[in-house]
Coordinates of N, CA and C in Angstrom, one line a residue:
A227 N 0.8 -1.2 0.0 CA 0.0 0.0 0.0 C 0.9 1.2 0.0
A228 N 0.5 2.2 -0.8 CA 1.3 3.5 -0.9 C 0.8 4.4 0.2
A229 N 1.8 5.1 0.8 CA 1.5 6.2 1.8 C 1.9 7.5 1.2
R230 N 1.1 8.5 1.5 CA 1.4 9.8 0.9 C 2.1 10.7 2.0
K231 N 3.2 11.3 1.7 CA 4.0 12.1 2.6 C 4.4 13.4 1.9
G232 N 3.7 14.5 2.2 CA 4.1 15.8 1.7 C 4.3 15.9 0.2
G233 N 3.4 15.4 -0.6 CA 3.5 15.4 -2.1 C 4.3 14.3 -2.7
V234 N 4.8 13.4 -1.9 CA 5.6 12.3 -2.4 C 4.8 11.0 -2.0
R235 N 4.6 10.2 -3.0 CA 4.0 8.9 -2.7 C 5.1 7.9 -2.6
A236 N 5.1 7.2 -1.4 CA 6.1 6.2 -1.2 C 5.4 4.8 -1.0
S237 N 6.0 3.8 -1.5 CA 5.4 2.5 -1.3 C 6.2 1.6 -0.5
A238 N 5.7 0.5 -0.1 CA 6.5 -0.4 0.7 C 7.8 -0.9 0.0
A239 N 7.8 -0.9 -1.3 CA 9.0 -1.3 -2.0 C 10.0 -0.1 -2.1
G240 N 9.7 1.0 -1.6 CA 10.6 2.1 -1.5 C 10.6 3.0 -2.7
S241 N 9.7 2.7 -3.7 CA 9.6 3.6 -4.9 C 9.0 4.9 -4.5
R242 N 9.5 6.0 -5.1 CA 9.0 7.3 -4.7 C 8.7 8.1 -6.0
R243 N 7.5 8.7 -6.1 CA 7.1 9.5 -7.2 C 6.4 10.7 -6.8
L244 N 6.7 11.8 -7.3 CA 6.0 13.1 -6.9 C 4.6 13.0 -7.4
V245 N 3.7 13.3 -6.6 CA 2.3 13.4 -6.9 C 2.0 14.6 -7.8
G246 N 1.3 14.4 -8.9 CA 1.0 15.4 -9.8 C 2.2 15.8 -10.8
Q247 N 3.3 15.1 -10.7 CA 4.4 15.4 -11.6 C 4.1 14.6 -12.9
S248 N 4.3 15.3 -14.0 CA 4.1 14.6 -15.3 C 5.3 13.8 -15.6
Q249 N 5.1 12.5 -15.8 CA 6.2 11.6 -16.0 C 5.7 10.5 -16.9
R250 N 6.6 10.1 -17.8 CA 6.2 9.0 -18.7 C 6.1 7.7 -17.9
V251 N 5.2 6.9 -18.2 CA 5.0 5.6 -17.6 C 5.6 4.5 -18.4
S252 N 6.3 3.6 -17.8 CA 6.8 2.4 -18.5 C 5.8 1.3 -18.5
W253 N 5.4 0.9 -19.8 CA 4.3 0.0 -20.0 C 4.8 -1.3 -20.7
L254 N 4.8 -2.4 -20.1 CA 5.2 -3.7 -20.7 C 4.0 -4.5 -21.0
V255 N 3.9 -4.9 -22.3 CA 2.9 -5.8 -22.8 C 3.5 -7.2 -22.8
Y256 N 3.0 -8.1 -22.0 CA 3.5 -9.5 -22.0 C 2.6 -10.4 -22.8
A257 N 3.1 -10.9 -24.0 CA 2.4 -11.7 -24.9 C 3.4 -12.6 -25.6
S258 N 3.0 -13.8 -26.0 CA 3.9 -14.6 -26.8 C 3.9 -14.0 -28.2
A259 N 4.9 -14.3 -29.0 CA 5.0 -13.8 -30.3 C 3.9 -14.4 -31.2
F260 N 3.5 -15.6 -30.9 CA 2.4 -16.2 -31.6 C 1.1 -15.5 -31.3
D261 N 0.8 -15.2 -30.1 CA -0.4 -14.5 -29.7 C -0.4 -13.1 -30.3
W262 N 0.7 -12.4 -30.2 CA 0.8 -11.1 -30.7 C 0.5 -11.0 -32.2
V263 N 0.9 -12.0 -33.0 CA 0.7 -12.0 -34.4 C -0.7 -12.6 -34.8
A264 N -1.1 -13.7 -34.1 CA -2.2 -14.5 -34.6 C -3.5 -14.4 -33.8
R265 N -3.4 -14.0 -32.5 CA -4.6 -14.1 -31.6 C -5.0 -12.7 -31.1
M266 N -4.2 -11.7 -31.1 CA -4.5 -10.5 -30.5 C -5.7 -9.8 -31.1
D267 N -6.6 -9.4 -30.3 CA -7.8 -8.7 -30.8 C -7.4 -7.3 -31.3
R268 N -8.1 -6.8 -32.3 CA -7.8 -5.5 -33.0 C -7.9 -4.4 -32.0
L269 N -8.8 -4.5 -31.0 CA -8.9 -3.5 -30.0 C -7.6 -3.3 -29.2
N270 N -7.0 -4.4 -28.9 CA -5.7 -4.3 -28.2 C -4.7 -3.5 -29.0
Y271 N -4.6 -3.7 -30.3 CA -3.7 -3.0 -31.1 C -4.0 -1.5 -31.1
E272 N -5.3 -1.2 -31.2 CA -5.8 0.2 -31.2 C -5.4 0.9 -29.9
V273 N -5.6 0.3 -28.7 CA -5.3 0.8 -27.4 C -3.8 1.0 -27.3
I274 N -3.0 0.0 -27.7 CA -1.6 0.1 -27.6 C -1.0 1.2 -28.5
D275 N -1.5 1.3 -29.7 CA -1.1 2.4 -30.6 C -1.4 3.7 -30.1
A276 N -2.7 3.9 -29.5 CA -3.1 5.2 -29.0 C -2.2 5.6 -27.8
I277 N -1.9 4.7 -26.9 CA -1.1 5.1 -25.8 C 0.3 5.4 -26.2
N278 N 0.8 4.6 -27.2 CA 2.2 4.8 -27.7 C 2.3 6.2 -28.4
A279 N 1.3 6.5 -29.1 CA 1.3 7.8 -29.9 C 1.1 9.0 -29.0
S280 N 0.5 8.8 -27.8 CA 0.2 9.9 -26.9 C 1.5 10.5 -26.3
G281 N 2.5 9.7 -26.3 CA 3.8 10.2 -25.7 C 3.8 10.2 -24.2
L282 N 2.8 9.5 -23.6 CA 2.7 9.4 -22.1 C 3.4 8.2 -21.6
A283 N 3.7 7.3 -22.5 CA 4.3 6.0 -22.0 C 5.4 5.5 -22.9
D284 N 6.4 4.9 -22.3 CA 7.4 4.1 -23.0 C 6.9 2.7 -23.0
L285 N 6.9 2.1 -24.2 CA 6.2 0.8 -24.4 C 7.2 -0.2 -24.9
A286 N 7.0 -1.5 -24.4 CA 7.7 -2.6 -24.9 C 6.8 -3.8 -24.9
V287 N 6.9 -4.6 -25.9 CA 6.1 -5.9 -26.1 C 7.1 -7.0 -26.1
F288 N 6.9 -8.0 -25.2 CA 7.8 -9.1 -25.1 C 7.2 -10.3 -24.5
G289 N 7.7 -11.5 -24.8 CA 7.2 -12.7 -24.3 C 7.8 -13.9 -25.0
P290 N 7.4 -15.1 -24.7 CA 7.9 -16.3 -25.4 C 7.8 -16.2 -26.9
G291 N 8.9 -16.6 -27.6 CA 8.9 -16.5 -29.0 C 9.5 -15.3 -29.6
F292 N 9.6 -14.2 -28.8 CA 10.2 -12.9 -29.3 C 11.7 -13.1 -29.3
R293 N 12.4 -12.4 -30.2 CA 13.9 -12.5 -30.2 C 14.4 -11.9 -28.8
G294 N 15.3 -12.7 -28.2 CA 15.8 -12.3 -26.9 C 15.2 -13.0 -25.7
W295 N 14.1 -13.8 -26.0 CA 13.4 -14.5 -24.9 C 14.4 -15.7 -24.6
D296 N 14.7 -15.9 -23.3 CA 15.6 -17.0 -22.9 C 14.7 -18.1 -22.2
A297 N 14.6 -19.2 -22.9 CA 13.8 -20.3 -22.4 C 14.3 -21.0 -21.2
H298 N 15.6 -20.7 -20.9 CA 16.2 -21.2 -19.7 C 16.0 -20.4 -18.4
Q299 N 15.4 -19.2 -18.6 CA 15.0 -18.3 -17.5 C 13.5 -18.3 -17.3
S300 N 13.1 -18.0 -16.1 CA 11.7 -17.9 -15.8 C 11.1 -16.7 -16.5
A301 N 9.8 -16.7 -16.6 CA 9.1 -15.5 -17.2 C 9.5 -14.2 -16.4
S302 N 9.5 -14.3 -15.1 CA 9.9 -13.1 -14.3 C 11.3 -12.6 -14.6
E303 N 12.2 -13.5 -14.7 CA 13.6 -13.1 -15.0 C 13.7 -12.5 -16.4
N304 N 13.0 -13.1 -17.4 CA 12.9 -12.5 -18.7 C 12.3 -11.1 -18.7
L305 N 11.2 -10.9 -18.0 CA 10.5 -9.6 -17.9 C 11.3 -8.6 -17.2
M306 N 12.0 -9.0 -16.1 CA 12.9 -8.0 -15.4 C 14.1 -7.6 -16.4
R307 N 14.6 -8.5 -17.1 CA 15.7 -8.2 -18.0 C 15.2 -7.2 -19.1
I308 N 14.1 -7.5 -19.7 CA 13.6 -6.6 -20.8 C 13.2 -5.3 -20.2
S309 N 12.7 -5.2 -19.0 CA 12.3 -4.0 -18.4 C 13.6 -3.1 -18.1
M310 N 14.7 -3.8 -17.7 CA 15.9 -3.1 -17.5 C 16.5 -2.5 -18.8
Q311 N 16.4 -3.3 -19.9 CA 16.9 -2.9 -21.2 C 16.0 -1.7 -21.7
A312 N 14.7 -1.9 -21.6 CA 13.8 -0.9 -22.3 C 13.6 0.3 -21.4
F313 N 13.5 0.2 -20.1 CA 13.1 1.3 -19.2 C 14.2 1.8 -18.2
G314 N 15.3 1.0 -18.1 CA 16.3 1.3 -17.2 C 16.0 0.9 -15.7
T315 N 14.9 0.2 -15.6 CA 14.6 -0.3 -14.2 C 14.1 -1.8 -14.4
G316 N 14.2 -2.6 -13.3 CA 13.8 -4.0 -13.4 C 12.4 -4.2 -13.3
C317 N 11.6 -3.2 -13.2 CA 10.1 -3.3 -13.1 C 9.4 -2.2 -13.8
A318 N 8.5 -2.6 -14.8 CA 7.7 -1.6 -15.5 C 6.6 -1.1 -14.5
D319 N 6.2 0.2 -14.8 CA 5.1 0.7 -14.0 C 3.8 0.0 -14.2
L320 N 3.6 -0.5 -15.5 CA 2.3 -1.2 -15.8 C 2.7 -2.4 -16.6
L321 N 2.1 -3.5 -16.3 CA 2.3 -4.8 -17.0 C 0.9 -5.2 -17.5
Y322 N 0.7 -5.4 -18.8 CA -0.5 -6.0 -19.3 C -0.1 -7.3 -19.8
A323 N -0.7 -8.4 -19.2 CA -0.4 -9.7 -19.6 C -1.6 -10.2 -20.5
F324 N -1.3 -10.5 -21.8 CA -2.3 -11.0 -22.7 C -2.4 -12.5 -22.4
P325 N -3.7 -13.0 -22.2 CA -3.9 -14.4 -21.8 C -3.3 -15.3 -22.9
Q326 N -2.5 -16.2 -22.5 CA -1.9 -17.1 -23.5 C -2.5 -18.5 -23.5
Q327 N -2.6 -19.0 -24.7 CA -3.1 -20.4 -24.9 C -2.0 -21.3 -24.7
G328 N -2.0 -22.2 -23.6 CA -0.9 -23.1 -23.4 C 0.4 -22.3 -23.1
C329 N 1.5 -23.0 -23.1 CA 2.7 -22.3 -22.9 C 3.7 -22.7 -24.0
E330 N 3.2 -23.2 -25.1 CA 4.1 -23.6 -26.1 C 4.8 -22.4 -26.7
E331 N 6.1 -22.6 -27.0 CA 6.9 -21.5 -27.6 C 6.9 -21.9 -29.1
S332 N 6.1 -21.2 -29.9 CA 6.1 -21.6 -31.3 C 7.1 -20.7 -32.1
P333 N 7.7 -21.2 -33.2 CA 8.6 -20.4 -33.9 C 8.0 -19.2 -34.4
S334 N 8.7 -18.1 -34.5 CA 8.2 -16.8 -34.8 C 9.2 -16.0 -35.7
P335 N 8.7 -15.3 -36.6 CA 9.6 -14.4 -37.4 C 10.1 -13.2 -36.7
L336 N 9.6 -12.9 -35.5 CA 9.9 -11.7 -34.8 C 11.2 -11.9 -34.1

């Protein structure tokens, strides 16, 4: 739970953000490459495109089958690594996990 102290919001994890400060949000979309190409609903693409175009968020899409996914690491380890590469922190502000069918890693051109 976050506690508010003099305009600064602090959480139990120690993260601090100024309340009311305009700041880009790091947004990670977790989906397999197969789901991203073959199963994603058009509405998801529209929402992602709109948020990306707004300039309010830094966006990354990553999951099994994408170039750089390490099958020898857990999903958490992979997501922390891509968050560090994409946002400079091991944890994105927002994670959208697209429901995956099974856990098969299918070959992907991505």
